[in-house]
mmCIF file of C-alpha atoms and ligand atoms in Angstrom:
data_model
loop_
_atom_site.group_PDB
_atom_site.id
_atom_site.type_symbol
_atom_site.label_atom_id
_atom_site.label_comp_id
_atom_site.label_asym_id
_atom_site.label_seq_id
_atom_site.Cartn_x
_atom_site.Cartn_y
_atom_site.Cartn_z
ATOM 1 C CA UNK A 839 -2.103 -7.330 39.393
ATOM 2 C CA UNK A 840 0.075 -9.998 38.398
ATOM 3 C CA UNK A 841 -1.262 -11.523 35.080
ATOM 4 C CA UNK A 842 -3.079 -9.740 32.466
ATOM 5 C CA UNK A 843 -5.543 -11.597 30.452
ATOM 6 C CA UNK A 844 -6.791 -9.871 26.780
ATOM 7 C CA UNK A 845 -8.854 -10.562 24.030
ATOM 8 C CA UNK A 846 -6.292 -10.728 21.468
ATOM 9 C CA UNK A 847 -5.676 -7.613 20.154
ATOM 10 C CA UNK A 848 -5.275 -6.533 16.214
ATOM 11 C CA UNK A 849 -3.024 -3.330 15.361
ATOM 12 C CA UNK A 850 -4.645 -0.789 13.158
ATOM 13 C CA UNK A 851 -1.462 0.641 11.960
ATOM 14 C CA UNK A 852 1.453 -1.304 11.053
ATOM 15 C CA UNK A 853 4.584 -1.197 8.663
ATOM 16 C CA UNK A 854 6.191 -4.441 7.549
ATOM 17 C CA UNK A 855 7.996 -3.909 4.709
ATOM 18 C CA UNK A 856 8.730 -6.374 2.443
ATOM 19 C CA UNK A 857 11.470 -9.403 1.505
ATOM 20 C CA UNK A 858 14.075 -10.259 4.385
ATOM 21 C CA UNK A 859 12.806 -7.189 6.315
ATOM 22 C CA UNK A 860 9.239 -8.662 6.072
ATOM 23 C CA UNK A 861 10.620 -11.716 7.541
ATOM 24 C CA UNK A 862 12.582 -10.593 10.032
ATOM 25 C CA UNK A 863 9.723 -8.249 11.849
ATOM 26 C CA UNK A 864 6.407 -10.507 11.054
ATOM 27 C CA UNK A 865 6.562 -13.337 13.863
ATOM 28 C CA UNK A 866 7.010 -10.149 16.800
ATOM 29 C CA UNK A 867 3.611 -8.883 15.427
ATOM 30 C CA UNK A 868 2.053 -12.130 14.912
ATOM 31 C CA UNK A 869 2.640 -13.214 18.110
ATOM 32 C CA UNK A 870 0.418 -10.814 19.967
ATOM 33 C CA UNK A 871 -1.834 -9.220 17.273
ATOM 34 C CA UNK A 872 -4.066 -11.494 15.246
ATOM 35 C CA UNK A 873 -4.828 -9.166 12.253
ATOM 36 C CA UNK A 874 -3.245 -5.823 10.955
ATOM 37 C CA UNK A 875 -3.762 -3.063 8.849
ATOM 38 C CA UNK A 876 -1.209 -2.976 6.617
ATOM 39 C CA UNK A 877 0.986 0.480 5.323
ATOM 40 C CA UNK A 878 1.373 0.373 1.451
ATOM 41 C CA UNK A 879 4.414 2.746 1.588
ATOM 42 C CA UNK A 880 6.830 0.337 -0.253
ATOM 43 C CA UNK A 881 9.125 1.133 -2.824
ATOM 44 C CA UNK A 882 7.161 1.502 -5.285
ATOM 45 C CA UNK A 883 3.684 1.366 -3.132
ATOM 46 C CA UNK A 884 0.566 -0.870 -2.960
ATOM 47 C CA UNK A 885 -1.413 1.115 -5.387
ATOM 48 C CA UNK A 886 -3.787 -1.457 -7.262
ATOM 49 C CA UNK A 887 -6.072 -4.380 -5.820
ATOM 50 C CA UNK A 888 -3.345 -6.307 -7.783
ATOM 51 C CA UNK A 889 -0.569 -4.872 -5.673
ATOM 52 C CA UNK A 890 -2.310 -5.346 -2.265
ATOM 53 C CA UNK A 891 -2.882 -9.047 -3.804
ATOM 54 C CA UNK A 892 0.519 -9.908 -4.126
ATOM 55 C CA UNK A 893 1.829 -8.283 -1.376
ATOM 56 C CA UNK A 894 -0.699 -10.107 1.007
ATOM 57 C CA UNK A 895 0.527 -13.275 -0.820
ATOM 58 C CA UNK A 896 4.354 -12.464 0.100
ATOM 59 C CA UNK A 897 3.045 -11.401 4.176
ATOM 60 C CA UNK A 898 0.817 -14.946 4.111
ATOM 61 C CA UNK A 899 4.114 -16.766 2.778
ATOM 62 C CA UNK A 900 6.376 -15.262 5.886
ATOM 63 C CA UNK A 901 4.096 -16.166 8.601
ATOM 64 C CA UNK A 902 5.635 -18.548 10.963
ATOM 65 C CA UNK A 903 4.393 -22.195 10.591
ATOM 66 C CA UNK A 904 1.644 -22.841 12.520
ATOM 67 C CA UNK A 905 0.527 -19.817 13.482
ATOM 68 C CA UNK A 906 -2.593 -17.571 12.259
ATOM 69 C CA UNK A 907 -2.418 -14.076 11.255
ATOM 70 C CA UNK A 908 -4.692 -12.206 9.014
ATOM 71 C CA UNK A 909 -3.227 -9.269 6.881
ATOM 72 C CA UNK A 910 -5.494 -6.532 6.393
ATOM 73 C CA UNK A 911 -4.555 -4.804 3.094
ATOM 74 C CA UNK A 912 -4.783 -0.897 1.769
ATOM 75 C CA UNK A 913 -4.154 0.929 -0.876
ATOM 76 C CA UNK A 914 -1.980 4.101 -1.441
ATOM 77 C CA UNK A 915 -3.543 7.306 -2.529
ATOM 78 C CA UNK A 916 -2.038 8.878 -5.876
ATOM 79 C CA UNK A 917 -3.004 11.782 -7.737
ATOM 80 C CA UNK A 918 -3.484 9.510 -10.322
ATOM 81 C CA UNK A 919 -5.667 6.791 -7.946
ATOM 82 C CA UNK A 920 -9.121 6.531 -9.377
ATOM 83 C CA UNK A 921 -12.863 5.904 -8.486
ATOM 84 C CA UNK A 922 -12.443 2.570 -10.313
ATOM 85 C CA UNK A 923 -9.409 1.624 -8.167
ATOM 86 C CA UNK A 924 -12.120 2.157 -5.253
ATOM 87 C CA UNK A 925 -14.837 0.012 -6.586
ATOM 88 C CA UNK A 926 -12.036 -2.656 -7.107
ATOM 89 C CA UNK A 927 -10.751 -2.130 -3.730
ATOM 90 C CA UNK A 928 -14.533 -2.556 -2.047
ATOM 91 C CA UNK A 929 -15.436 -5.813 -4.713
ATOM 92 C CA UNK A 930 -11.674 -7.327 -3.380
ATOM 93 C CA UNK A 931 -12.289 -8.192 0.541
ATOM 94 C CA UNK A 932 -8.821 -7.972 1.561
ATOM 95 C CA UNK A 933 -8.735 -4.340 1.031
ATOM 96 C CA UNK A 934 -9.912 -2.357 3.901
ATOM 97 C CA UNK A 935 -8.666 1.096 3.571
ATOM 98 C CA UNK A 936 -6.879 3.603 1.387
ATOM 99 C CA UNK A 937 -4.060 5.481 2.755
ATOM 100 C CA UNK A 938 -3.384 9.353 2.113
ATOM 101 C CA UNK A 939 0.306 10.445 2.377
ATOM 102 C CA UNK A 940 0.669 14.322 1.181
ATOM 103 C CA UNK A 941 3.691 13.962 -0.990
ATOM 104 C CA UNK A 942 6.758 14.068 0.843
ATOM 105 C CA UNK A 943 5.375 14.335 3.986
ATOM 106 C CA UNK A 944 7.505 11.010 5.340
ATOM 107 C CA UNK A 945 9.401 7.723 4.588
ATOM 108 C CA UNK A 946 8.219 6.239 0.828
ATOM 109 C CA UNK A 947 5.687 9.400 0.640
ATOM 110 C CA UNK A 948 7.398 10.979 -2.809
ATOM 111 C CA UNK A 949 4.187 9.773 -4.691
ATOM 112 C CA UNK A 950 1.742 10.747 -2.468
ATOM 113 C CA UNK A 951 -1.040 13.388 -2.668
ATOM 114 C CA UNK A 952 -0.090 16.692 -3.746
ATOM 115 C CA UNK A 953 -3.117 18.162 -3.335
ATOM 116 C CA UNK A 954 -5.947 17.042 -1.385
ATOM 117 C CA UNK A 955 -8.654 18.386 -3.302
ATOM 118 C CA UNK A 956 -7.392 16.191 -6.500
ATOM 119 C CA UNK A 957 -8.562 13.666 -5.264
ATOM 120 C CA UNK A 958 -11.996 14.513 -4.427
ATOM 121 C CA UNK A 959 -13.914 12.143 -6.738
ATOM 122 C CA UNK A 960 -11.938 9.397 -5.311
ATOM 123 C CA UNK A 961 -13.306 10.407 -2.237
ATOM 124 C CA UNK A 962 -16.865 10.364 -3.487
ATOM 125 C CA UNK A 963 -16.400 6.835 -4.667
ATOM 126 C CA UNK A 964 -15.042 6.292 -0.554
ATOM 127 C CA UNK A 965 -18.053 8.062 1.064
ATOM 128 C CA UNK A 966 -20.405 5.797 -1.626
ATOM 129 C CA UNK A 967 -18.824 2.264 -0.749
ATOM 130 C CA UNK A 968 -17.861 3.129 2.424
ATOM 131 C CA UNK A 969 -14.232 2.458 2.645
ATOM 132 C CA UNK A 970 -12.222 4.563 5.311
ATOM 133 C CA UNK A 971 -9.798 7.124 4.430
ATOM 134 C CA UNK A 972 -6.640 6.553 6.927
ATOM 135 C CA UNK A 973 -4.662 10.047 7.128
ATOM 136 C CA UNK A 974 -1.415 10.863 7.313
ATOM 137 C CA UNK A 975 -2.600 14.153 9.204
ATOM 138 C CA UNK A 976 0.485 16.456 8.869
ATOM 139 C CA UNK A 977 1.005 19.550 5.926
ATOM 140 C CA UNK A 978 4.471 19.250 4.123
ATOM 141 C CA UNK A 979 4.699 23.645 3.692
ATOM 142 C CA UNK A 980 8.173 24.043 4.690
ATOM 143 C CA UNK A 981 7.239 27.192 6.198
ATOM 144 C CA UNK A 982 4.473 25.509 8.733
ATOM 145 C CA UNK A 983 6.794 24.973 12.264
ATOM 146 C CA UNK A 984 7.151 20.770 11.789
ATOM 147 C CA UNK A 985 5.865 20.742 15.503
ATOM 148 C CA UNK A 986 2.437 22.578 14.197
ATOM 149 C CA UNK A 987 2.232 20.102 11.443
ATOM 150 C CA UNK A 988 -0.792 18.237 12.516
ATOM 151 C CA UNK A 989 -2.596 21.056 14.020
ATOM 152 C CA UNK A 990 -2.026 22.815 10.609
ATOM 153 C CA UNK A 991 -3.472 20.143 8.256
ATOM 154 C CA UNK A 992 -6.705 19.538 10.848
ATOM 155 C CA UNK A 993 -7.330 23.279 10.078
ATOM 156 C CA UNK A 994 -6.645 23.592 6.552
ATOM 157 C CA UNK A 995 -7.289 20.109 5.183
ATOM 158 C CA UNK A 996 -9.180 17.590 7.404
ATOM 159 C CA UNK A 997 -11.546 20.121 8.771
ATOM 160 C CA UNK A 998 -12.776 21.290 5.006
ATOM 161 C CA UNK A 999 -12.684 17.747 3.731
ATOM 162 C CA UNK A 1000 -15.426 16.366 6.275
ATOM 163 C CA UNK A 1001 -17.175 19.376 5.452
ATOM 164 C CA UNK A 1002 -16.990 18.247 1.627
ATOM 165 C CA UNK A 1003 -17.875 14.543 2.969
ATOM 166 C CA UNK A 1004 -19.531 14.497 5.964
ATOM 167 C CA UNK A 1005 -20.481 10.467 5.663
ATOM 168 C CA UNK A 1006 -16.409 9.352 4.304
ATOM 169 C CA UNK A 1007 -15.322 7.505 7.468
ATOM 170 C CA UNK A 1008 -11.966 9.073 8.320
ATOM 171 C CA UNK A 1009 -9.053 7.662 10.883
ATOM 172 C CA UNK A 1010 -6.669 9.937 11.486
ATOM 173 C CA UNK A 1011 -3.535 8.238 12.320
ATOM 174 C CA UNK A 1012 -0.726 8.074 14.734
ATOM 175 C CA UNK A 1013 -2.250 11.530 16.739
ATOM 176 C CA UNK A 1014 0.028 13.193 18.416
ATOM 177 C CA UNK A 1015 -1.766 16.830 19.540
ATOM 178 C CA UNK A 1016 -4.336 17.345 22.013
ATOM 179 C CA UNK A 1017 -5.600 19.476 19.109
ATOM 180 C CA UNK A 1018 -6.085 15.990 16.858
ATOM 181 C CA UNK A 1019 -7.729 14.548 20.047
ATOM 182 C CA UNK A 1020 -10.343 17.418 20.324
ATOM 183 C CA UNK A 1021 -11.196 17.521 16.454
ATOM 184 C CA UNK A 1022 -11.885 13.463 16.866
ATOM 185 C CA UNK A 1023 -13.978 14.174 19.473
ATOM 186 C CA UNK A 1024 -16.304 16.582 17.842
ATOM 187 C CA UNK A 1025 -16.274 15.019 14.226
ATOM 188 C CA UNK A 1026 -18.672 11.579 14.327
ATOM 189 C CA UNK A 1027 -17.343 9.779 11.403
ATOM 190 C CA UNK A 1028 -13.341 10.687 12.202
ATOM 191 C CA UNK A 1029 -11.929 7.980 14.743
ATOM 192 C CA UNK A 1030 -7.940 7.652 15.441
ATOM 193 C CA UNK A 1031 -5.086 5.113 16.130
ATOM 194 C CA UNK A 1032 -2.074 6.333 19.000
ATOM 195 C CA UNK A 1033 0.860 5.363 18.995
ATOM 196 C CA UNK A 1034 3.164 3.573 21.822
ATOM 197 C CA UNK A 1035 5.493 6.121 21.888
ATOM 198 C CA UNK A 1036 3.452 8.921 21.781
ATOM 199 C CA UNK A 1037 1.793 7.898 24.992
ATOM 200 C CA UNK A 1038 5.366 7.074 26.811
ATOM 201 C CA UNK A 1039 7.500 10.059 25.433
ATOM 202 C CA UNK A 1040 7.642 13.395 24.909
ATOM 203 C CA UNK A 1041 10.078 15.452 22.298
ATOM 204 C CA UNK A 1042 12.593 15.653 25.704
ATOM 205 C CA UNK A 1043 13.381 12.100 24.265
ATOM 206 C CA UNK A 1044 14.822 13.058 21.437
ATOM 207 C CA UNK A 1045 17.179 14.954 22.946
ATOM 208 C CA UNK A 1046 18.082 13.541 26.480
ATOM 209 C CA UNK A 1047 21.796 13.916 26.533
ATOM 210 C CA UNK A 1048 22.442 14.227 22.940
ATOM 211 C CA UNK A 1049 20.068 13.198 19.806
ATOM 212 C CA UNK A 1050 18.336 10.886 19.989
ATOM 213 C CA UNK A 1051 17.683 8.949 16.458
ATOM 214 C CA UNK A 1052 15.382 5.933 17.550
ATOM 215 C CA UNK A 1053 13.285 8.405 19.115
ATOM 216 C CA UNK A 1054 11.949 10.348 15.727
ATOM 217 C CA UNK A 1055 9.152 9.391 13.887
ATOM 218 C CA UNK A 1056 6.456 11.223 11.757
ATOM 219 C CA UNK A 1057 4.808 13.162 13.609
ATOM 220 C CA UNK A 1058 7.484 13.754 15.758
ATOM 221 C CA UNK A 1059 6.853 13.503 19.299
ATOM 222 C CA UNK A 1060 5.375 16.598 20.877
ATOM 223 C CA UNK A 1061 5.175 18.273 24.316
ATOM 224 C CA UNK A 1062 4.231 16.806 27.833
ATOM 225 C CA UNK A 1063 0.370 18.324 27.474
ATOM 226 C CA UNK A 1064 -0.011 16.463 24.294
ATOM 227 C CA UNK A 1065 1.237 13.222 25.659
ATOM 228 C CA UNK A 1066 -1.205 13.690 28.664
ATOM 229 C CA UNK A 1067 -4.145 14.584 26.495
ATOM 230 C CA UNK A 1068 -3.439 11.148 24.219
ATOM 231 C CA UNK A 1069 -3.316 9.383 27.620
ATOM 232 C CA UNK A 1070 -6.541 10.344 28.433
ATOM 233 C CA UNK A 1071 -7.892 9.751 24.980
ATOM 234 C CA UNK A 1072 -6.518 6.159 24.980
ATOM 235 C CA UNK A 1073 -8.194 5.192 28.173
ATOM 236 C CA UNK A 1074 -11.051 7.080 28.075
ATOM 237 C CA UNK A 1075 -13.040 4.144 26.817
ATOM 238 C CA UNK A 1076 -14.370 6.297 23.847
ATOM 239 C CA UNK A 1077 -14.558 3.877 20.963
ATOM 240 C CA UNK A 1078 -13.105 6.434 18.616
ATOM 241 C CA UNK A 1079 -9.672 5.648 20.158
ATOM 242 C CA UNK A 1080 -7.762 2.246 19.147
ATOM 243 C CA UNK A 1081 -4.080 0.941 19.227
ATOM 244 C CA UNK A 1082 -2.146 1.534 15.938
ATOM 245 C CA UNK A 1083 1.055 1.125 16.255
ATOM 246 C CA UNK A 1084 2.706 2.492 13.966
ATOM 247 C CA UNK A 1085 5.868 -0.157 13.952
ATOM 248 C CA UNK A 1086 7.723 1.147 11.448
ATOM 249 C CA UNK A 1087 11.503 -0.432 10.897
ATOM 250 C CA UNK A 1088 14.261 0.976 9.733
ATOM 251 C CA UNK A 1089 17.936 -0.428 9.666
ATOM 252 C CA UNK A 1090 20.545 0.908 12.848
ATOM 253 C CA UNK A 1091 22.575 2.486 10.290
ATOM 254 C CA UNK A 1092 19.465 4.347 8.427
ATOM 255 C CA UNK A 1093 18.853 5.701 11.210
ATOM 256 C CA UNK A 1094 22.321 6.514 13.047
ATOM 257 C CA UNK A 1095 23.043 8.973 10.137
ATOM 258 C CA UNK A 1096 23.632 12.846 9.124
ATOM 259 C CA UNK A 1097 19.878 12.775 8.004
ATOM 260 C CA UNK A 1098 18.068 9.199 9.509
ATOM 261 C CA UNK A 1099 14.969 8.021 8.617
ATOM 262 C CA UNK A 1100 11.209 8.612 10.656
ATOM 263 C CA UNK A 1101 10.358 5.767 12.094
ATOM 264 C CA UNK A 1102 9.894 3.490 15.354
ATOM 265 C CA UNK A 1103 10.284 0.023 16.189
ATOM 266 C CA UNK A 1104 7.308 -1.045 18.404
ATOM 267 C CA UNK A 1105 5.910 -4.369 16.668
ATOM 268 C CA UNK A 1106 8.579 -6.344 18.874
ATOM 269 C CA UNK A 1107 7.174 -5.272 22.638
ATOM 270 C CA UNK A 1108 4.155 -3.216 21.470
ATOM 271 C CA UNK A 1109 1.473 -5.242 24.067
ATOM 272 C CA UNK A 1110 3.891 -4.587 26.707
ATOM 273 C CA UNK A 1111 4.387 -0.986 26.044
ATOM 274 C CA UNK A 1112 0.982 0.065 25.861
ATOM 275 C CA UNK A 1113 0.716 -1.883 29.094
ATOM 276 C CA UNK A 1114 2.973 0.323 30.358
ATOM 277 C CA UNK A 1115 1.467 3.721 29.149
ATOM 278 C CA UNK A 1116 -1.864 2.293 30.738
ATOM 279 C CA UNK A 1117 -0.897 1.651 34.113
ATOM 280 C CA UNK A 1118 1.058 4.532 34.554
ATOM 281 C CA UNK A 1119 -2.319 6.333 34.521
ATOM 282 C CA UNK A 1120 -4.187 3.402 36.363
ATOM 283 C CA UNK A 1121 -6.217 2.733 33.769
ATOM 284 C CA UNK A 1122 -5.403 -0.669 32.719
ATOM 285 C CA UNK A 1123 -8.942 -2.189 33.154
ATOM 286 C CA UNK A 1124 -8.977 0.020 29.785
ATOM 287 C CA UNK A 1125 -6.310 -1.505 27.904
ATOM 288 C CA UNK A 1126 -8.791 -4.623 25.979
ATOM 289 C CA UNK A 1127 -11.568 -2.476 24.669
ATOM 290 C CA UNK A 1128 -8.590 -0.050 22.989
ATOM 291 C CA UNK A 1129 -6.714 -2.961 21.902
ATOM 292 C CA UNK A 1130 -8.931 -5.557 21.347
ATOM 293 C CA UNK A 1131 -12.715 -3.793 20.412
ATOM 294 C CA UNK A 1132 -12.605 -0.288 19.042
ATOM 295 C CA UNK A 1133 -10.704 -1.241 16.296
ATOM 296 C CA UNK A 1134 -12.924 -4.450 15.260
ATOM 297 C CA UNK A 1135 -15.825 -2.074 16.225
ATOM 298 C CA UNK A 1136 -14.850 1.404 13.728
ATOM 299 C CA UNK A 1137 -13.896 -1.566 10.589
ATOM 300 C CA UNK A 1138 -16.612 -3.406 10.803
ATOM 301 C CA UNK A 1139 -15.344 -6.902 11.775
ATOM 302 C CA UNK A 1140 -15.579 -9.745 14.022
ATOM 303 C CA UNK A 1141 -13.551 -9.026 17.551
ATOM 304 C CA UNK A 1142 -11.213 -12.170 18.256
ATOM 305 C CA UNK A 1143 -12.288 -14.936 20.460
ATOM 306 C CA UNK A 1144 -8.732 -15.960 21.975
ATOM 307 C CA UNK A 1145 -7.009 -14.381 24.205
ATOM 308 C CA UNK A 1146 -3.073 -13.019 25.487
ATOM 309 C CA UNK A 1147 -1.629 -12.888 28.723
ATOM 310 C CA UNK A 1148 0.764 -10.605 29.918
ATOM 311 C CA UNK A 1149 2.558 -11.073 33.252
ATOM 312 C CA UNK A 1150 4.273 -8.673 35.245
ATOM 313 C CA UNK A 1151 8.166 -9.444 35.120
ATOM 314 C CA UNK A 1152 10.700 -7.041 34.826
ATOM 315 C CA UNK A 1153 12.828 -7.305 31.792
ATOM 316 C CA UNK A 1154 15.380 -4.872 29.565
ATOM 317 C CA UNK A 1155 14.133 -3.854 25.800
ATOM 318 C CA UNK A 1156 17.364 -5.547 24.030
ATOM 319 C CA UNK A 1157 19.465 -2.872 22.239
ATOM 320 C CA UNK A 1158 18.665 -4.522 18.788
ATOM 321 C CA UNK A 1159 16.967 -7.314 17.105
ATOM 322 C CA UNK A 1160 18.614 -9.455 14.214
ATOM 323 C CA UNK A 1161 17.298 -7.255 10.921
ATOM 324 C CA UNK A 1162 18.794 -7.098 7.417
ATOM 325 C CA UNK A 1163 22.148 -4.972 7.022
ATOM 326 C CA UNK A 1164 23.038 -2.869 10.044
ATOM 327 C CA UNK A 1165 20.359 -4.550 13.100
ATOM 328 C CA UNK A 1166 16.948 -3.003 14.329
ATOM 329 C CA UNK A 1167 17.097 -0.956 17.361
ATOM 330 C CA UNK A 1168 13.579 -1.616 19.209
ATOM 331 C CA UNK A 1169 11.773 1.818 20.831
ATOM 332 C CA UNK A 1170 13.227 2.182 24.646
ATOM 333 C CA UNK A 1171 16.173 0.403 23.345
ATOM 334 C CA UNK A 1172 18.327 -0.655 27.100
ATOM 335 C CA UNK A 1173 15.097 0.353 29.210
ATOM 336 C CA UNK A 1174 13.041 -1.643 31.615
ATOM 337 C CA UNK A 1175 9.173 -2.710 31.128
ATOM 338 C CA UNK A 1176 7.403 -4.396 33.979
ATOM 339 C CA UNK A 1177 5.154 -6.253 31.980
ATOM 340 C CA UNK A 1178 5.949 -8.918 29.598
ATOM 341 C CA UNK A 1179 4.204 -11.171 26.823
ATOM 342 C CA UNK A 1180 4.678 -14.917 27.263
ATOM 343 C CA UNK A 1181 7.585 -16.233 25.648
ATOM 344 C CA UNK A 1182 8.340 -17.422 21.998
HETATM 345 C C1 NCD B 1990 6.770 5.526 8.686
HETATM 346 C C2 NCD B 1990 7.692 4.603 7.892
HETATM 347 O O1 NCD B 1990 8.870 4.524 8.210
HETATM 348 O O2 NCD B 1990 7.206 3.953 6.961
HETATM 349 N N1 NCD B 1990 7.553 6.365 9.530
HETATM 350 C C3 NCD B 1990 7.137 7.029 10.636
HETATM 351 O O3 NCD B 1990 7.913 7.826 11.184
HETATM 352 N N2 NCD B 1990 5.948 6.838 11.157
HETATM 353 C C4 NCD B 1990 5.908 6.286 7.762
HETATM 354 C C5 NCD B 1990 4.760 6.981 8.445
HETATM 355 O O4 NCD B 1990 3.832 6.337 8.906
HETATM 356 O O5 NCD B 1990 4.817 8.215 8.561
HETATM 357 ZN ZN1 ZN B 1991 2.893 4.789 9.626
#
């Protein structure tokens, strides 16, 4: 197959920060994705219908002239959030979700949850309006191995909370275990986004050679099994499955540090990476409905009517891309893809 023809695809899951940074990273996203779900972990986070109004103002104002792109907007979960802020959030229309962080669990997380259970009427309100609860799924118990992170909060956290609300529509996000995959599976209302890299690389990454910083993210990349188990999630056509990416920039230097920052930059190449992860398998016939329906499907909105095209060229992920301060180093920094998104 030489060309690759898509309903355009939205991304479920998607940091873009906010000022220069904002700028710098919107037009990669825009040009293959037509809507995203956007992360409210800024400093200090989207936490009222006014905050996700203003922010969604400064995203609509750094969109490249001429082109479309439709910021979908969430909230982030305090201990303090309430079911008011939930009724606000449903009577807005540009707020689709609310995001859970446990506290400290990862970058801009210090005023997240810190206990699930507080927040239970919240999550009555949720279940009533039916607004979906987007997960960070990992526990922050310094004790719990940070590889069993995930498994650990399914068990202790997610599996108790659907039993508390069996009708709150749940995405867990960014899965990374075969243990997340088999919970999704068996739980109607819970669906989840994945992650380029955690269909392309194992935890070997991080450590091929020496360490390897643009590798880690939250959760961190896990073993071989897992990755094969998300591969066969992603393209088994179940609907429960959709792209998130996860894009989630950080400057070189933030990264290239004693203690660097979680995060991966996918937003620039992400069509062409999950391209990759797909035919690798020989499943790319499977690529539009998990890019371009399940998501549309799980929120409740319109698929898109255009379409992408990817071709298959050969070309080298470029060691950065021009970012405030110290540069952005993109995920597979030097490597090769084989397919390609038209150019700019
Ligand atoms: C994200 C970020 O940098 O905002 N980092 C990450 O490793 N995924 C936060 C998050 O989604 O955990
Ligand atoms: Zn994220």
């Amino acid at each position: 197959m030489q060309k690759l023809t898509l309903t355009r695809p939205d991304d479920w899951h998607l940091h873009l920060r906010d000022g220069a940074a904002l700028k710098a990273v919107l037009p990669h996203t825009v040009h293959q994705f037509a809507r995203a779900i956007i992360m409210p972990n800024l400093k200090p986070p989207v936490r009222s219908v006014a905050d996700a109004a203003a922010y969604r103002d400064r995203i609509l104002a750094a969109i490249p002239a001429g082109q479309r792109f439709e910021p979908l907007m969430t909230l982030y979960l305090t201990d303090n959030t309430s079911p008011e802020d939930i009724l606000a959030a449903k009577a807005s229309e540009f707020v689709k979700a609310v995001k859970y962080y446990p506290a400290g669990a990862t970058t801009n997380s210090d005023l997240g949850v810190t206990d699930i259970r507080k927040c239970d009427r919240v999550f009555e309100a949720m279940q009533q309006v039916d607004i979906p609860l987007l997960l960070h799924g990992e526990v922050t118990d310094p004790e719990v191995d940070t590889f069993d992170r995930e498994k650990v909060f399914i068990e202790q956290h997610l599996a108790p909370l659907k039993s508390r609300f069996p009708k709150l529509r749940v995405v867990l996000e960014h899965i990374t275990t075969s243990d997340a995959v088999q919970f999704v599976l068996a739980n109607d209302t819970i669906a989840a986004t994945i992650t380029p890299q955690h269909l392309l690389f194992n935890r070997n990454s991080l450590f091929k050679g020496g360490i390897r910083p643009h590798f880690y993210c939250l959760p961190i990349l896990k073993r071989e099994e897992h990755r094969q188990a998300l591969l066969q999630a992603a393209t088994s056509g179940n609907p429960k499955f959709f792209l998130g990416t996860d894009s989630a920039p950080h400057t070189r230097s933030s990264k290239e540090t004693s203690c660097g920052c979680a995060g991966c930059y996918s937003a620039l190449h992400a069509m062409a990476l999950y391209a990759e992860a797909f035919e690798s398998v020989d499943a790319l016939e499977k690529l539009e409905a998990f890019a371009s329906f399940h998501g549309p499907d799980f929120y409740q909105l319109p698929r898109n009517t255009d379409q992408i095209t990817l071709t298959k060229t050969t070309w080298r992920i470029p060691d950065e891309v021009p970012f405030p301060e110290s540069g952005l180093v993109p995920l597979g920094a030097g490597q090769e893809l084989t397919w390609q998104m038209a150019r700019y």
